[in-house]
Coordinates of C-alpha atoms in Angstrom, one line a residue:
M842 CA 2.5 38.6 -68.0
T843 CA 6.4 39.3 -67.7
L844 CA 8.8 37.8 -65.1
D845 CA 8.9 39.2 -61.8
S846 CA 11.2 41.4 -60.3
A847 CA 12.1 38.5 -57.9
A848 CA 12.9 35.5 -60.3
A849 CA 16.6 35.6 -62.4
P850 CA 16.0 35.1 -65.4
L851 CA 17.5 31.8 -67.6
H852 CA 19.0 32.4 -70.8
I853 CA 18.8 29.4 -73.4
D854 CA 20.6 30.8 -76.0
P855 CA 24.5 30.3 -74.0
L856 CA 24.1 27.4 -71.9
L857 CA 23.5 25.6 -75.5
D858 CA 26.0 27.6 -77.1
D859 CA 28.8 26.4 -74.0
P860 CA 30.5 23.4 -75.0
A861 CA 30.8 22.6 -71.6
T862 CA 26.8 21.2 -71.9
R863 CA 27.0 17.9 -73.2
I864 CA 23.7 17.3 -70.8
V865 CA 20.7 18.8 -70.7
V866 CA 17.8 17.0 -69.1
C867 CA 14.5 18.1 -69.5
C868 CA 12.1 16.8 -66.5
G869 CA 9.0 17.7 -64.6
S870 CA 5.4 16.8 -64.2
G871 CA 3.0 15.1 -66.9
G872 CA 1.4 16.9 -69.7
V873 CA 3.5 19.9 -68.8
G874 CA 5.6 20.3 -72.1
K875 CA 8.9 18.2 -71.7
T876 CA 8.4 16.5 -75.3
T877 CA 8.0 20.0 -76.5
T878 CA 10.2 22.0 -75.1
A879 CA 13.1 19.3 -76.2
A880 CA 12.0 19.0 -78.8
A881 CA 12.6 22.7 -79.5
L882 CA 16.3 23.1 -77.5
G883 CA 17.3 20.4 -80.2
V884 CA 16.1 22.8 -82.8
R885 CA 18.0 25.5 -81.6
A886 CA 21.5 24.5 -80.5
A887 CA 21.6 22.3 -84.2
E888 CA 20.5 25.2 -85.5
R889 CA 23.6 27.6 -83.6
G890 CA 26.5 24.5 -84.6
R891 CA 25.7 21.8 -81.9
K892 CA 25.6 18.4 -82.6
V893 CA 22.6 17.2 -80.9
V894 CA 20.7 14.0 -79.8
V895 CA 16.8 14.2 -78.5
L896 CA 16.4 10.7 -76.4
T897 CA 12.7 10.9 -75.6
I898 CA 10.8 8.2 -73.8
D899 CA 7.3 10.1 -75.0
P900 CA 4.7 7.0 -75.9
A901 CA 2.4 9.4 -77.8
R902 CA 5.4 10.0 -80.8
R903 CA 4.7 13.2 -81.2
L904 CA 8.4 13.9 -81.4
A905 CA 8.8 11.8 -84.8
Q906 CA 5.5 13.9 -86.6
S907 CA 6.6 17.6 -85.5
M908 CA 10.4 16.3 -87.0
G909 CA 8.8 15.3 -89.8
I910 CA 10.1 11.4 -89.0
D911 CA 8.1 9.0 -89.8
S912 CA 9.2 6.5 -86.5
L913 CA 11.3 6.7 -83.6
D914 CA 12.7 3.7 -82.6
N915 CA 16.0 2.5 -80.8
T916 CA 18.1 4.6 -83.3
P917 CA 19.4 7.7 -83.7
R918 CA 17.8 8.8 -86.5
Q919 CA 18.5 12.2 -88.6
V920 CA 16.1 15.4 -88.9
K921 CA 16.2 17.1 -92.4
G922 CA 15.4 20.3 -92.7
V923 CA 17.3 21.9 -90.3
R924 CA 19.1 25.5 -91.3
G925 CA 23.0 26.5 -90.0
P926 CA 26.1 24.5 -89.3
G927 CA 24.7 21.9 -87.2
E928 CA 23.2 18.6 -87.0
L929 CA 20.2 17.1 -84.8
H930 CA 19.0 13.0 -84.4
A931 CA 16.2 12.6 -82.5
M932 CA 15.3 8.8 -80.9
M933 CA 12.7 7.2 -78.7
L934 CA 12.9 4.5 -76.3
D935 CA 13.0 1.3 -76.7
M936 CA 13.1 -0.8 -73.5
K937 CA 13.0 -3.4 -74.1
R938 CA 15.8 -3.0 -76.9
T939 CA 17.6 -1.7 -74.4
F940 CA 17.6 -4.5 -71.5
D941 CA 18.6 -7.1 -74.8
E942 CA 21.5 -4.9 -76.0
I943 CA 23.0 -4.7 -72.0
V944 CA 22.1 -8.6 -72.3
E945 CA 23.4 -9.0 -75.6
A946 CA 26.7 -7.4 -74.3
H947 CA 27.5 -8.5 -71.1
A948 CA 27.1 -12.3 -71.3
D949 CA 28.2 -14.8 -74.2
P950 CA 25.8 -16.2 -76.8
E951 CA 24.2 -19.0 -75.3
R952 CA 23.6 -17.6 -71.7
A953 CA 21.9 -14.5 -73.3
R954 CA 19.6 -17.0 -75.3
A955 CA 19.0 -18.2 -72.1
I956 CA 18.3 -14.8 -70.6
L957 CA 16.0 -13.3 -73.6
E958 CA 14.1 -16.9 -73.9
N959 CA 13.8 -16.5 -70.0
P960 CA 9.8 -15.7 -69.1
F961 CA 10.2 -13.8 -66.1
Y962 CA 13.6 -11.5 -67.7
Q963 CA 10.4 -10.6 -70.6
S964 CA 7.8 -9.3 -68.0
L965 CA 10.9 -7.8 -66.0
S966 CA 12.1 -6.0 -69.2
A967 CA 8.4 -5.3 -71.4
G968 CA 6.9 -3.9 -67.2
F969 CA 8.6 -3.9 -64.1
A970 CA 8.2 -0.5 -61.8
G971 CA 11.4 1.8 -62.7
T972 CA 12.7 -0.3 -65.4
Q973 CA 11.3 1.8 -67.6
E974 CA 13.5 5.1 -66.2
Y975 CA 16.4 2.9 -65.6
M976 CA 16.3 2.3 -69.6
A977 CA 16.6 6.0 -70.5
M978 CA 19.3 5.9 -68.0
E979 CA 21.0 3.1 -69.4
K980 CA 21.2 4.5 -73.0
L981 CA 21.7 8.0 -71.7
G982 CA 25.0 6.4 -70.9
Q983 CA 25.6 4.6 -73.9
L984 CA 24.7 7.8 -75.7
R985 CA 27.4 9.2 -73.5
S986 CA 30.1 6.7 -74.1
R987 CA 30.2 6.2 -77.6
D988 CA 30.8 10.5 -77.8
D989 CA 28.8 11.1 -81.4
W990 CA 27.6 14.2 -80.1
D991 CA 28.1 17.1 -78.2
L992 CA 24.8 17.4 -76.6
I993 CA 22.8 15.2 -75.4
I994 CA 19.0 17.0 -74.5
V995 CA 17.1 14.5 -72.9
D996 CA 12.9 13.4 -72.1
T997 CA 12.6 12.3 -68.8
P998 CA 9.7 9.7 -68.7
P999 CA 6.5 10.6 -68.4
S1000 CA 5.2 9.6 -64.5
R1001 CA 3.0 10.3 -62.2
S1002 CA 5.6 12.4 -60.0
A1003 CA 8.9 13.0 -61.7
L1004 CA 11.0 11.3 -58.9
D1005 CA 10.3 8.7 -60.3
F1006 CA 13.2 9.4 -62.6
L1007 CA 15.7 9.8 -59.4
D1008 CA 15.0 7.2 -58.0
A1009 CA 14.2 4.6 -60.5
P1010 CA 17.7 3.2 -61.4
K1011 CA 18.4 3.5 -57.9
R1012 CA 15.4 1.5 -57.0
L1013 CA 16.3 -1.3 -59.7
G1014 CA 19.7 -1.8 -58.8
S1015 CA 18.5 -2.0 -55.3
F1016 CA 16.5 -5.0 -56.3
L1017 CA 18.9 -6.6 -58.6
D1018 CA 21.5 -6.4 -56.5
G1019 CA 18.7 -6.9 -53.1
K1020 CA 19.1 -10.1 -50.1
F1021 CA 16.5 -12.2 -52.0
I1022 CA 18.0 -11.8 -55.0
R1023 CA 20.6 -13.2 -53.6
L1024 CA 18.9 -15.5 -52.0
L1025 CA 17.7 -17.2 -55.0
M1026 CA 21.0 -17.0 -56.4
T1027 CA 22.8 -19.1 -53.6
P1028 CA 21.9 -22.5 -54.7
A1029 CA 23.6 -22.0 -58.3
K1030 CA 26.4 -20.3 -56.1
M1031 CA 27.0 -23.0 -54.2
G1032 CA 26.8 -26.0 -57.3
G1033 CA 25.6 -29.2 -57.4
R1034 CA 24.2 -32.1 -55.0
A1035 CA 24.6 -29.7 -52.2
G1036 CA 23.3 -26.9 -53.6
M1037 CA 20.2 -28.8 -54.5
K1038 CA 20.5 -30.1 -50.2
F1039 CA 20.3 -26.0 -49.1
L1040 CA 17.5 -25.4 -51.8
N1041 CA 15.5 -28.2 -50.5
V1042 CA 15.8 -27.9 -47.0
G1043 CA 16.7 -23.9 -45.8
M1044 CA 14.2 -22.8 -48.8
S1045 CA 11.8 -25.3 -48.3
M1046 CA 9.6 -23.6 -46.5
M1047 CA 9.6 -20.1 -48.4
T1048 CA 9.8 -21.4 -51.7
G1049 CA 5.8 -23.3 -51.1
T1050 CA 4.9 -20.4 -49.4
L1051 CA 5.8 -18.8 -52.8
G1052 CA 5.1 -21.4 -54.6
K1053 CA 1.3 -21.2 -53.7
L1054 CA 1.4 -17.4 -54.2
L1055 CA 2.7 -16.9 -57.4
G1056 CA 3.4 -20.3 -58.5
G1057 CA 5.7 -23.2 -58.9
Q1058 CA 6.7 -22.6 -62.2
F1059 CA 7.4 -18.3 -61.8
L1060 CA 9.7 -19.2 -58.9
R1061 CA 11.4 -21.8 -61.5
D1062 CA 11.8 -19.2 -63.8
V1063 CA 13.2 -16.4 -61.5
Q1064 CA 15.4 -19.4 -60.0
T1065 CA 16.5 -20.0 -64.0
F1066 CA 17.0 -16.6 -64.5
I1067 CA 18.8 -15.7 -61.6
T1068 CA 21.0 -18.1 -62.2
A1069 CA 21.5 -17.0 -65.6
M1070 CA 22.1 -12.8 -64.8
D1071 CA 24.7 -13.9 -61.9
T1072 CA 28.1 -12.2 -64.0
M1073 CA 25.4 -9.4 -64.4
F1074 CA 24.4 -8.0 -61.7
G1075 CA 27.6 -6.1 -60.7
G1076 CA 27.4 -4.9 -63.5
F1077 CA 23.9 -3.7 -63.2
R1078 CA 25.1 -1.8 -59.9
T1079 CA 27.6 -1.1 -61.3
R1080 CA 26.2 1.1 -64.6
A1081 CA 23.2 2.9 -61.8
D1082 CA 26.1 4.2 -60.0
A1083 CA 28.2 6.3 -63.0
T1084 CA 24.9 6.6 -64.7
Y1085 CA 24.1 9.1 -61.4
R1086 CA 27.4 10.5 -60.9
L1087 CA 27.4 11.7 -64.5
L1088 CA 24.0 12.9 -63.8
Q1089 CA 26.0 14.8 -60.8
A1090 CA 28.5 16.6 -63.2
P1091 CA 28.7 19.9 -64.0
G1092 CA 28.5 19.3 -68.1
T1093 CA 25.0 18.4 -66.6
A1094 CA 21.9 21.1 -66.9
F1095 CA 18.2 20.4 -65.6
L1096 CA 15.8 22.0 -66.7
V1097 CA 12.9 21.9 -64.8
V1098 CA 9.9 22.3 -67.1
A1099 CA 6.0 23.3 -65.5
A1100 CA 3.1 25.4 -66.4
P1101 CA 1.9 28.1 -64.5
E1102 CA -0.2 26.0 -62.5
R1103 CA -0.7 25.5 -58.5
D1104 CA -0.3 21.6 -59.4
A1105 CA 2.3 22.1 -61.7
L1106 CA 4.8 24.0 -60.2
R1107 CA 4.0 23.1 -56.7
E1108 CA 6.3 19.4 -58.0
A1109 CA 8.6 22.0 -59.8
A1110 CA 9.9 23.2 -56.8
Y1111 CA 9.6 19.6 -54.6
F1112 CA 11.6 19.0 -57.3
V1113 CA 14.1 21.5 -57.0
E1114 CA 14.6 21.1 -53.4
R1115 CA 15.3 16.9 -54.6
L1116 CA 17.8 18.2 -56.3
A1117 CA 19.1 20.4 -54.7
A1118 CA 19.9 17.7 -51.8
E1119 CA 21.0 15.2 -54.9
E1120 CA 23.6 18.3 -55.5
M1121 CA 22.7 18.0 -58.8
P1122 CA 22.8 21.2 -61.2
L1123 CA 19.9 23.0 -61.9
A1124 CA 20.4 25.3 -65.2
G1125 CA 16.6 27.2 -63.8
L1126 CA 12.9 26.7 -64.2
V1127 CA 10.7 26.5 -68.1
L1128 CA 7.7 27.8 -67.4
N1129 CA 5.2 26.3 -70.6
R1130 CA 2.4 27.6 -71.8
V1131 CA 2.0 31.6 -70.9
H1132 CA -0.8 33.8 -71.4
G1133 CA -1.1 37.4 -71.9
S1134 CA -2.7 40.0 -73.5
G1135 CA -1.6 42.7 -75.7
A1136 CA -3.9 45.7 -74.0
A1137 CA -2.5 44.6 -70.1
R1138 CA -3.6 47.8 -69.6
L1139 CA -7.2 46.5 -69.7
S1140 CA -8.2 45.4 -66.6
A1141 CA -10.8 42.6 -66.4
E1142 CA -13.3 44.7 -63.5
R1143 CA -12.6 48.2 -66.5
A1144 CA -13.3 45.3 -69.3
R1145 CA -16.1 44.0 -67.5
A1146 CA -17.7 47.6 -66.5
A1147 CA -17.6 49.0 -70.1
A1148 CA -19.1 45.3 -71.4
E1149 CA -22.6 46.0 -69.9
N1150 CA -22.4 50.0 -70.3
L1151 CA -22.7 48.7 -73.6
E1152 CA -25.7 46.7 -73.4
D1153 CA -27.5 48.5 -70.5
S1154 CA -27.6 51.4 -73.0
R1155 CA -28.8 49.3 -76.8
I1156 CA -31.7 47.9 -73.8
V1157 CA -32.4 51.8 -73.1
D1158 CA -32.7 52.4 -77.2
Q1159 CA -35.0 49.7 -78.2
G1160 CA -38.4 50.8 -78.0
A1161 CA -41.5 49.9 -76.5
G1162 CA -42.4 47.7 -79.0
N1163 CA -39.8 46.4 -80.3
A1164 CA -39.7 44.9 -76.6
Q1165 CA -42.3 43.2 -77.0
S1166 CA -41.5 41.7 -80.0
R1167 CA -38.7 40.1 -78.7
G1168 CA -37.4 37.3 -79.6
S1169 CA -39.9 36.7 -82.4
A1170 CA -38.8 35.8 -85.9
A1171 CA -37.7 37.7 -88.7
P1172 CA -40.0 39.4 -91.4
E1173 CA -39.6 37.8 -94.7
G1174 CA -38.1 39.6 -96.9
S1175 CA -35.6 41.7 -94.2
S1176 CA -31.8 41.3 -95.1
P1177 CA -29.3 38.0 -93.2
E1178 CA -28.3 39.7 -91.0
A1179 CA -31.4 41.1 -89.2
S1180 CA -32.0 37.5 -88.9
E1181 CA -29.1 36.7 -87.4
T1182 CA -28.9 39.3 -84.8
H1183 CA -33.0 38.3 -83.7
E1184 CA -33.4 41.7 -82.9
P1185 CA -36.8 42.9 -83.5
L1186 CA -36.3 44.5 -86.0
E1187 CA -39.6 43.7 -88.1
A1188 CA -41.6 46.1 -85.4
A1189 CA -41.0 48.6 -87.8
V1190 CA -42.4 46.8 -91.5
P1191 CA -46.3 47.6 -90.1
V1192 CA -45.0 51.2 -88.6
V1193 CA -44.8 51.4 -92.4
A1194 CA -46.7 49.7 -94.4
A1195 CA -49.9 51.9 -92.8
D1196 CA -53.4 51.6 -93.8
S1197 CA -53.0 55.5 -96.3
V1198 CA -50.2 53.2 -98.3
V1199 CA -52.3 49.5 -99.3
P1200 CA -54.8 49.6 -101.4
T1201 CA -57.8 49.4 -100.1
E1202 CA -59.4 47.2 -102.7
P1203 CA -56.8 44.1 -103.8
V1204 CA -55.0 44.7 -107.0
V1205 CA -55.4 42.1 -109.5
P1206 CA -52.3 42.5 -112.3
T1207 CA -52.7 40.9 -116.0
E1208 CA -49.2 40.2 -116.1
P1209 CA -46.4 39.6 -113.4
V1210 CA -45.3 41.9 -111.5
V1211 CA -40.7 41.5 -111.3
P1212 CA -40.9 43.0 -106.9
A1213 CA -38.7 45.2 -106.2
S1214 CA -34.8 44.5 -105.7
P1215 CA -33.5 44.5 -101.9
H1216 CA -30.7 46.0 -103.5
A1217 CA -32.6 48.9 -104.8
S1218 CA -30.7 52.7 -104.3
D1219 CA -32.4 55.3 -102.8
E1220 CA -31.9 57.4 -105.9
S1221 CA -34.4 55.3 -107.0
D1222 CA -38.2 57.7 -107.9
A1223 CA -40.7 58.1 -109.9
S1224 CA -38.7 57.5 -113.1
D1225 CA -38.1 54.0 -112.4
V1226 CA -42.5 53.1 -113.3
S1227 CA -41.6 52.9 -116.5
D1228 CA -39.8 49.3 -115.1
V1229 CA -42.5 48.4 -113.6
P1230 CA -44.9 45.6 -115.9
A1231 CA -47.8 47.6 -117.5
M1232 CA -50.7 47.9 -114.3
P1233 CA -54.6 47.9 -115.3
A1234 CA -55.8 51.5 -115.6
D1235 CA -57.9 51.4 -112.4
S1236 CA -54.7 50.1 -110.2
A1237 CA -53.1 52.2 -108.0
A1238 CA -50.2 52.5 -109.6
P1239 CA -48.3 55.7 -108.2
E1240 CA -49.1 54.0 -104.8
S1241 CA -47.9 51.1 -105.6
V1242 CA -44.6 52.8 -106.3
A1243 CA -45.0 54.6 -102.5
S1244 CA -45.1 51.3 -101.1
G1245 CA -42.1 50.4 -103.1
T1246 CA -40.0 52.8 -102.6
A1247 CA -40.8 52.7 -98.9
S1248 CA -40.0 49.1 -98.4
V1249 CA -36.5 49.6 -99.6
T1250 CA -36.2 53.0 -97.8
T1251 CA -37.4 50.2 -94.5
S1252 CA -35.3 47.5 -96.0
D1253 CA -32.0 49.8 -95.5
A1254 CA -33.0 51.0 -91.7
I1255 CA -33.4 47.6 -91.0
S1256 CA -29.7 46.7 -92.4
D1257 CA -28.9 49.7 -90.7
A1258 CA -30.2 48.9 -87.2
A1259 CA -28.9 45.3 -87.6
S1260 CA -25.5 46.8 -87.8
V1261 CA -25.4 48.5 -85.0
T1262 CA -27.1 46.2 -82.1
T1263 CA -24.0 43.6 -84.2
V1264 CA -21.2 45.8 -83.1
E1265 CA -22.3 46.7 -79.5
Q1266 CA -22.9 43.2 -79.4
L1267 CA -19.6 42.4 -80.5
T1268 CA -17.8 44.6 -78.3
A1269 CA -19.7 43.5 -75.6
G1270 CA -18.5 40.2 -76.0
L1271 CA -15.3 40.7 -76.9
L1272 CA -14.9 43.1 -73.5
R1273 CA -16.4 40.4 -71.4
L1274 CA -13.6 37.8 -73.6
H1275 CA -11.0 40.7 -72.2
A1276 CA -12.3 40.3 -68.9
E1277 CA -11.7 36.6 -68.3
R1278 CA -8.0 36.7 -69.3
M1279 CA -7.0 39.1 -67.8
Q1280 CA -8.3 37.2 -64.7
V1281 CA -6.0 33.7 -66.5
L1282 CA -3.2 36.6 -66.3
A1283 CA -3.4 37.5 -63.1
R1284 CA -4.2 34.3 -61.3
E1285 CA -1.1 32.9 -63.5
E1286 CA 0.7 35.7 -62.2
R1287 CA 0.5 34.6 -58.8
T1288 CA 0.9 31.0 -59.1
R1289 CA 4.5 31.9 -60.4
D1290 CA 5.1 34.6 -57.5
R1291 CA 4.3 31.9 -54.9
F1292 CA 7.1 29.5 -56.4
T1293 CA 9.7 32.4 -57.3
A1294 CA 9.3 33.5 -53.6
L1295 CA 9.9 30.3 -52.1
H1296 CA 13.3 29.1 -54.3
P1297 CA 14.7 32.9 -56.2
E1298 CA 17.5 31.3 -56.8
V1299 CA 16.4 29.5 -59.7
A1300 CA 16.2 31.0 -62.9
V1301 CA 12.6 31.4 -65.2
A1302 CA 12.4 31.1 -68.5
E1303 CA 8.3 32.5 -69.6
V1304 CA 7.7 31.0 -72.6
P1305 CA 4.1 32.1 -74.4
A1306 CA 1.5 30.1 -75.7
L1307 CA 1.2 29.3 -79.1
P1308 CA -2.9 29.1 -80.6
G1309 CA -2.2 25.4 -81.9
D1310 CA -0.8 22.6 -81.4
V1311 CA 3.1 21.9 -82.9
H1312 CA 3.3 19.9 -85.6
D1313 CA 7.0 20.4 -88.0
L1314 CA 10.2 21.6 -87.4
A1315 CA 8.6 25.6 -87.8
G1316 CA 6.4 24.9 -84.4
L1317 CA 9.4 24.2 -83.2
R1318 CA 11.9 26.8 -84.1
A1319 CA 8.9 29.4 -82.8
I1320 CA 8.9 27.5 -79.5
A1321 CA 12.4 28.1 -79.2
D1322 CA 12.6 31.7 -80.5
R1323 CA 9.7 31.7 -77.4
L1324 CA 11.9 30.3 -75.7
A1325 CA 15.0 32.0 -75.7
A1326 CA 13.4 35.2 -75.4
G1327 CA 11.6 34.3 -72.3
G1328 CA 14.2 34.8 -70.2
T1329 CA 14.8 38.8 -70.7
T1330 CA 13.1 40.7 -68.3
G1331 CA 10.2 43.5 -69.7

């Protein structure tokens, strides 16, 4: 499948080579190859001279396996085996550990310990909605502030909707700085008996209701957490805003990753529109797992018609006797090829072994008779009788020799017929597979053309599908090569 003329090509190498490009964010719906794309981009950039760190949030840990690292954690680890002058590091977001680092960095030791041991904090840091996306942005801000790498590639969290990546930081920041949290913080801010009086009088109805719904101990854990976090809430909001501005900066490039499927491209189109509304820099669309064919000029209709013609001609060429014995077992002593095709080739054996050949009286040999070899050549003649053990004088030796010669000729004929039938069947099957492939190509082209018609301004790079999964650096390198070449028209 080639790029539509309406779609501008996405050139990956100039994007990665530009020193002004400091952050590349791979985003899109789940299951479209974001992790593989991010890792391949990291390998490509490092081998072209950049010092790269790839931040993944993929829990399947495929990135570590493909890069030859036993495991990834919250600390960047260098990847060995990268060619060229650059460096490649990789890490996997540990959501809870990142939250712990924020607490330890912005609270004194005593307060930090109280927060880390609080049950509500442990639940919040481990699984609160939007925490993973928020912590990914926190970690991105930390990596960018350290300035140890000149390119950061982010693999966004797998989620049902790719828009969660943009919404979550603001959502968590709003929660931590919201009215409900401020209301719960009020007694702690007032302090002393006045605060306790306010808590007992002004909040008795609310806390009683929440206590029944959530449990009294849970509500106390929340209030203890909020009291300890009092001085940190403003920092969450500030960092969330700073990270959002970082994503809008000119040095950031968003790559929307999709597959040539209707749902994935619909999500990609929605994401493109959202990025434009948020004024975030979009580099283009990476279309993964695109199918192609080396015989695209042979249409699905012509391939299917050719397969039908081959099958029809094979049916017409079969004799009447063969048609009647269709599905019967192959004869004993026939070639393996004839047995595998399950064709009625055994009907030829009774025709050749006629009554004129078979002796009317049974032949009882005085010594074991060596059966004719199934590999005997057509050059066997009467001179081969000397190789046969002695027979009784009253036996029909010439007739037996003639019968053995006829059996060899019959075996060769069966083998030749089976080979012809196998080739015809294989050819017809391949033609039908090609017809199915061309239908897939046509469907993918229609889906892609629908996207490019809606968003002609979006540059597109198509990545041809690989025959298998990517498990190592060589596979990532192959993906990167295809990605770099995917922005060229052809």
